[in-house]
Each structure stands twice: as structure tokens, then as C-alpha cells.
Coordinates of C-alpha atoms and ligand atoms in Angstrom, one line a residue:
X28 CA -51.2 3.1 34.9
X29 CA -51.3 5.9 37.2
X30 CA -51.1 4.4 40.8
X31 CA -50.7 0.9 39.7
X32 CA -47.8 -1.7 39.6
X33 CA -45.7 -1.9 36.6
X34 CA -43.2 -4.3 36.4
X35 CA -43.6 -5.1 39.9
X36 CA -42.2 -1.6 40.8
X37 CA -44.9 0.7 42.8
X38 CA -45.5 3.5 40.3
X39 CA -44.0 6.5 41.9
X40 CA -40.6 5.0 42.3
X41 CA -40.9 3.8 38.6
X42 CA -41.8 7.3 37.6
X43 CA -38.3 8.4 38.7
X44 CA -37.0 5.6 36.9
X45 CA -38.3 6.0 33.9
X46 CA -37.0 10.0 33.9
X47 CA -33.3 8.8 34.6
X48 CA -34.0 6.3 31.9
X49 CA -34.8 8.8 29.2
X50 CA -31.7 10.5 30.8
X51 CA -29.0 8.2 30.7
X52 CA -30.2 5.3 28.7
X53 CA -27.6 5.5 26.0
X54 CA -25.1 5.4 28.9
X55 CA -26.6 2.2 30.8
X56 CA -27.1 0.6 27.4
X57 CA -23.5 0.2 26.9
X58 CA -23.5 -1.7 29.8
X59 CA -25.8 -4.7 27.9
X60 CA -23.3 -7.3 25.8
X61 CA -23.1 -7.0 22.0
X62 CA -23.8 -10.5 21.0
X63 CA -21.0 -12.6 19.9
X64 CA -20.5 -15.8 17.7
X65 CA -18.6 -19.0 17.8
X66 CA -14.6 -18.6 15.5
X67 CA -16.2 -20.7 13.1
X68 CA -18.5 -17.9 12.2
X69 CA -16.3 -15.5 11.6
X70 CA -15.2 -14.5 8.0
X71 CA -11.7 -15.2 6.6
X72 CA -12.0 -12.5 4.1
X73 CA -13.0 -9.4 5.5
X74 CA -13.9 -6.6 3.4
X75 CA -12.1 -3.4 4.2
X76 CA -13.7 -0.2 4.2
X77 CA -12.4 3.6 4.6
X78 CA -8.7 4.3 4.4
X79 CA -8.3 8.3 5.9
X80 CA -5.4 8.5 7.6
X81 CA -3.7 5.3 6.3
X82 CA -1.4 7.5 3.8
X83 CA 1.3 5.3 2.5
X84 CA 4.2 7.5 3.9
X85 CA 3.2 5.9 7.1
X86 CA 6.6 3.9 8.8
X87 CA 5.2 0.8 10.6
X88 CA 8.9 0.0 12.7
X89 CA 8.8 3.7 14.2
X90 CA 5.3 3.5 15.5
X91 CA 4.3 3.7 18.8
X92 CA 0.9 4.8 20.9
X93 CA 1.5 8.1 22.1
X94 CA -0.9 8.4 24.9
X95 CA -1.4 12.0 26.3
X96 CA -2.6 12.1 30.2
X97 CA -4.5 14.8 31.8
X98 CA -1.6 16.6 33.3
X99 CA -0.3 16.8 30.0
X100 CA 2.5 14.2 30.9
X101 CA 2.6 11.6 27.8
X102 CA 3.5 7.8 27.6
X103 CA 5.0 6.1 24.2
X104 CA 4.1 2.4 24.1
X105 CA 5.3 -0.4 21.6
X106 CA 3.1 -2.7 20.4
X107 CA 5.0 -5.4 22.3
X108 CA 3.8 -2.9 25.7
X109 CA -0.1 -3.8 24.6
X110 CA 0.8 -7.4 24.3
X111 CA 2.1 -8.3 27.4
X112 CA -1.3 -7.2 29.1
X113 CA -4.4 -9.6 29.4
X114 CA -5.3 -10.4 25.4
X115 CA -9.4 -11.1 25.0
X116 CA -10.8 -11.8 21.5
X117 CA -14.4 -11.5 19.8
X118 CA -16.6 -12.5 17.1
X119 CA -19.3 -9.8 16.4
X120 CA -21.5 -8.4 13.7
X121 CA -19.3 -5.8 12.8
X122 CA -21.7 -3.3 11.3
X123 CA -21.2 -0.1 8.7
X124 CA -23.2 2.8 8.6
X125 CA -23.5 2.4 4.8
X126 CA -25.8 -0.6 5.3
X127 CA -23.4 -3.8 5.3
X128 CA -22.2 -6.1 8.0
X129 CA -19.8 -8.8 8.6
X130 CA -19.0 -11.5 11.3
X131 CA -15.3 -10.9 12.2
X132 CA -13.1 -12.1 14.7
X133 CA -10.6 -9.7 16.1
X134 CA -8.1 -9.7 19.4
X135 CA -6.4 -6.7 21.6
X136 CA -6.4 -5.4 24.9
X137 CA -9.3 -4.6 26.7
X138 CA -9.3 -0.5 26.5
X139 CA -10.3 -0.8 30.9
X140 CA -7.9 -3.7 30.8
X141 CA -5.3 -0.8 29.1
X142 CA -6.6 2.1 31.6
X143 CA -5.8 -0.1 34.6
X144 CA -2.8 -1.4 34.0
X145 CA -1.6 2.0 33.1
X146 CA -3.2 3.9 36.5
X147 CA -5.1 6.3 34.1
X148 CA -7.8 6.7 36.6
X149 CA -8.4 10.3 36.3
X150 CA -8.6 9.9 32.4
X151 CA -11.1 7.3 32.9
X152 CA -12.9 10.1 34.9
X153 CA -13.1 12.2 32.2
X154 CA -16.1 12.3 29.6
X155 CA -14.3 11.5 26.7
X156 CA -11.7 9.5 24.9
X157 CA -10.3 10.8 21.5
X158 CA -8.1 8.7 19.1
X159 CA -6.1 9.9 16.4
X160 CA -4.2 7.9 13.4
X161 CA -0.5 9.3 13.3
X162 CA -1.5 11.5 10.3
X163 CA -4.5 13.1 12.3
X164 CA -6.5 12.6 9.2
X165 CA -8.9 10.5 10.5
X166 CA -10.1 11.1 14.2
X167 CA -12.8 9.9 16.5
X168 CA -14.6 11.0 20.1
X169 CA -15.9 8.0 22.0
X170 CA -17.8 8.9 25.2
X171 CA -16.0 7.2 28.5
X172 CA -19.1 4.4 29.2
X173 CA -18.5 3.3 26.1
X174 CA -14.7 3.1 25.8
X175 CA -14.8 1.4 29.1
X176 CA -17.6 -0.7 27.9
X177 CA -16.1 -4.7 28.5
X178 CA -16.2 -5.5 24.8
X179 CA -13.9 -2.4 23.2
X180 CA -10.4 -3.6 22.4
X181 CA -7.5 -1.7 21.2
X182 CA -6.9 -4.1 18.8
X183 CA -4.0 -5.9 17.1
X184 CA -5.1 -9.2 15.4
X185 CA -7.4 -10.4 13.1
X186 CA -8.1 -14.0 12.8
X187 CA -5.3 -14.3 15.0
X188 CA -3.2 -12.7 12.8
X189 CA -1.4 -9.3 13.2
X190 CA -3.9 -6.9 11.9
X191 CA -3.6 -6.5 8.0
X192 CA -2.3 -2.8 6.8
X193 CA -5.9 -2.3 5.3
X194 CA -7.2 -3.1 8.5
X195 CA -5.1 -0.9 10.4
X196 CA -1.9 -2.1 11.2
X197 CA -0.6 -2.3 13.9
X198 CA -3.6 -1.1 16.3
X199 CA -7.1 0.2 15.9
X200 CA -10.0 0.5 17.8
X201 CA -13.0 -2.1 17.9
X202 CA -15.9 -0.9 19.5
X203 CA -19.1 -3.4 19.0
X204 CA -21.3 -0.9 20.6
X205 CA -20.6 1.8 18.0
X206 CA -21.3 1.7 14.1
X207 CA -18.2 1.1 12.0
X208 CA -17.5 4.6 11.7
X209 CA -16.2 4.7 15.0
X210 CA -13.4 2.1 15.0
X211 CA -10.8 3.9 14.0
X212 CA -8.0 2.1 11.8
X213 CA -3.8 2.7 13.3
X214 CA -3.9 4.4 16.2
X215 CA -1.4 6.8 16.4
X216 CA -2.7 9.0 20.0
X217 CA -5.2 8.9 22.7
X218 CA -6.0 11.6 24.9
X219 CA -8.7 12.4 27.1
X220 CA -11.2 15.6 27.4
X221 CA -13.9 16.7 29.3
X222 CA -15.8 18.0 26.3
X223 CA -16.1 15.9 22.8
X224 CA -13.3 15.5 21.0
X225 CA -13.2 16.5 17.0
X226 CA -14.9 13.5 15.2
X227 CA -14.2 13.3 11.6
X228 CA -18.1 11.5 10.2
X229 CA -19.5 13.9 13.1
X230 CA -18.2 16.6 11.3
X231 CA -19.7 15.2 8.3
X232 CA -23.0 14.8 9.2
X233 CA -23.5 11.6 11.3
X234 CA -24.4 11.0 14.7
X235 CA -21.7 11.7 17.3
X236 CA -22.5 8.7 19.1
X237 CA -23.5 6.4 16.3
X238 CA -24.9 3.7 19.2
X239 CA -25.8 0.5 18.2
Ligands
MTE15 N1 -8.2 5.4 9.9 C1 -9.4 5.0 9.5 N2 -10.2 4.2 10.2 C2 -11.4 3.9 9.8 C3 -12.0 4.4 8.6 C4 -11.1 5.3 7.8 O1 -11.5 5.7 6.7 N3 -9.9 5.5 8.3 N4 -13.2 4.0 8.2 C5 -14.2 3.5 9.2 C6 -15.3 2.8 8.7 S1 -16.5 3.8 7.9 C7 -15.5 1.5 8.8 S2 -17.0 0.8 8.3 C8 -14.5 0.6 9.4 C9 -14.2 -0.5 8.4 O2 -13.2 -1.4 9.0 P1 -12.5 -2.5 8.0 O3 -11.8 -1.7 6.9 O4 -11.6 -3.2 8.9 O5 -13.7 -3.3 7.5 O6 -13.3 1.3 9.7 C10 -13.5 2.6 10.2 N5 -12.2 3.1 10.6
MO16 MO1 -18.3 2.5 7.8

């Protein structure tokens, strides 16, 4: 190939691509679409899977989202706060680790739809979001292209319902870009770091990224 044309790009300007490619290709895949379904696809009875952090002391009519900025100043949001912003829906292939899949159709906020609305532009500069559940049993790192990827929801209905307890009432994460393990299940905080947050299957074992 040396010399030659590939891809209709002259070879020593492709060279540098394909560097930055090996570099940052996880980041520019997020920018490619999960594929999504038609609502007639999706399942009606959706298997639930992993319940850390869903303790049943939990008290849904007290929760809020405790977001935590980078000055350290903190906002508390109601469910009813999420709802009033821009609502998008999708029907993916959500997919688990473990080796099963399901088509599912779930609703929220987009998480840059959130971020804007909220003028958390310097979190959205940092490297990292982190999300909690209220317990801080179960807790994920997502990197910051791929929370602000257009298809992650903070997410409050299934099949157009509220979310079900099992499926983590009243907010979780969907993520189509990220294995299941990453979709964390009743939000409780969000913060923002510079370095990776704790992640509780990373700590376990698996992938800290867990790409699709
Ligand atoms: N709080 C919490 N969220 C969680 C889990 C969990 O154990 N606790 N398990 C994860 C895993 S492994 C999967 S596959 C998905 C399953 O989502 P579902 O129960 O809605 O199918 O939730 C994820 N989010
Ligand atoms: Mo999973």
C-alpha cells in the first residue's frame, strides 16, 4: 500500500489517520447510531436482571436526583424537573453481558438534552460521569463521549409507562452504546470527575468501558 491511494485518501495523510484511529476509535465510535426498531418490536415483558442497590428500605416519594457540580455546588431535582425537558424514546437490542438480549422500548431525557438545560458545561468538559443509586451499592463510570452520546437517556418509562420498581423506579440510566452492566437501575447521584469514577462490574472483573 505504501505510496498508493486507499480509500481515495493519499497515503501519508491516511497514515495519520489511521494512528488517531487506533487512538480514539472507541471515542468516535460512540458517535455511530445504535440501531433502533419500530414500537411494535419491542417486548411487553421485559425480563429484569440485577437488583444491587434496589434494597427495599428505599422511599420512592422522598427521592430526588442529587446532582453534584464541579465547584462542589449541588442541585436536587424531582422527577417532575426531568419531565418538563424535551422527552425522546427508543427501541434497541438491549444487550447483557451474560449473553442474553431483548428489544425494549424505554423513554427519558436525553443526558445532553439534561446537561444543557442545566448549564453544566464545565461537567460536560470533564472526562467522566459517575452515577450512584441512593444506597451507593451499585455504581457506574461512563466516559463523557459516551454519556453525551445522542441515544443515552436518563430514563423514566418503559413502554410508556413509569419505569417498574424492578426496572429502576423512578430513573435509571439507558445507555445503547454500553453492555447492560452499565445502565444503572434508580439513580440516586451524578457527579462528574476528571479521572474514572468507582465502577462496581469493573471492580469485578469486566471491562470499564464494556463498548458495544
Ligand atoms: N441498580 C442496579 N442497576 C443495574 C443492575 C443492578 O444490579 N443494580 N444490573 C445491571 C445489569 S447487569 C443489567 S443487564 C441491567 C438489566 O436491566 P433490566 O433489569 O431492566 O433488564 O441492569 C443493570 N443495572
Ligand atoms: Mo447484565
Amino acid at each position: 500500500m505504501d505510496g498508493g491511494i486507499q480509500g481515495g485518501i493519499q497515503q501519508p495523510l491516511r497514515n495519520v489517520l489511521n494512528k488517531n484511529e487506533a487512538v480514539f476509535g472507541k471515542v468516535f465510535s460512540k458517535n455511530h447510531l445504535t440501531k433502533t426498531y419500530p414500537v411494535s418490536a419491542a417486548l411487553k415483558n421485559v425480563r429484569f436482571n440485577g437488583d444491587v442497590g434496589m434494597g427495599k428500605d428505599f422511599d420512592p416519594a422522598t427521592w430526588e436526583l442529587y446532582v453534584i457540580k464541579k465547584n462542589g455546588d449541588s442541585l436536587k431535582l424531582k422527577l417532575d424537573d426531568l419531565k418538563k425537558l424535551p422527552k425522546t424514546d427508543i427501541v434497541f437490542n438491549f444487550k447483557c453481558i451474560e449473553g442474553w438480549s431483548q428489544i425494549t422500548h424505554w423513554a427519558g431525557v436525553k443526558f445532553s438534552d439534561f446537561i444543557k438545560a442545566y448549564g453544566l458545561n464545565d461537567e460536560a468538559g470533564m472526562n467522566f460521569v459517575g452515577l450512584k443509586t441512593p444506597d451507593e451499592e451499585y455504581y457506574v463510570g461512563i466516559d463523557m463521549p459516551s454519556a453525551l452520546h445522542p441515544q443515552t437517556l436518563l430514563c423514566y418509562e418503559l413502554n410508556g409507562q413509569p419505569l417498574p420498581m424492578k426496572e429502576g423506579y423512578p430513573l435509571r440510566l439507558i445507555i445503547p452504546v454500553k453492555y447492560g452492566i452499565k445502565h444503572l437501575k434508580r439513580i440516586g447521584t451524578i457527579y462528574f470527575d476528571n479521572k474514572r469514577p468507582p465502577d462496581y462490574w469493573f471492580e469485578r472483573g469486566y471491562d470499564y468501558y464494556s463498548g458495544l
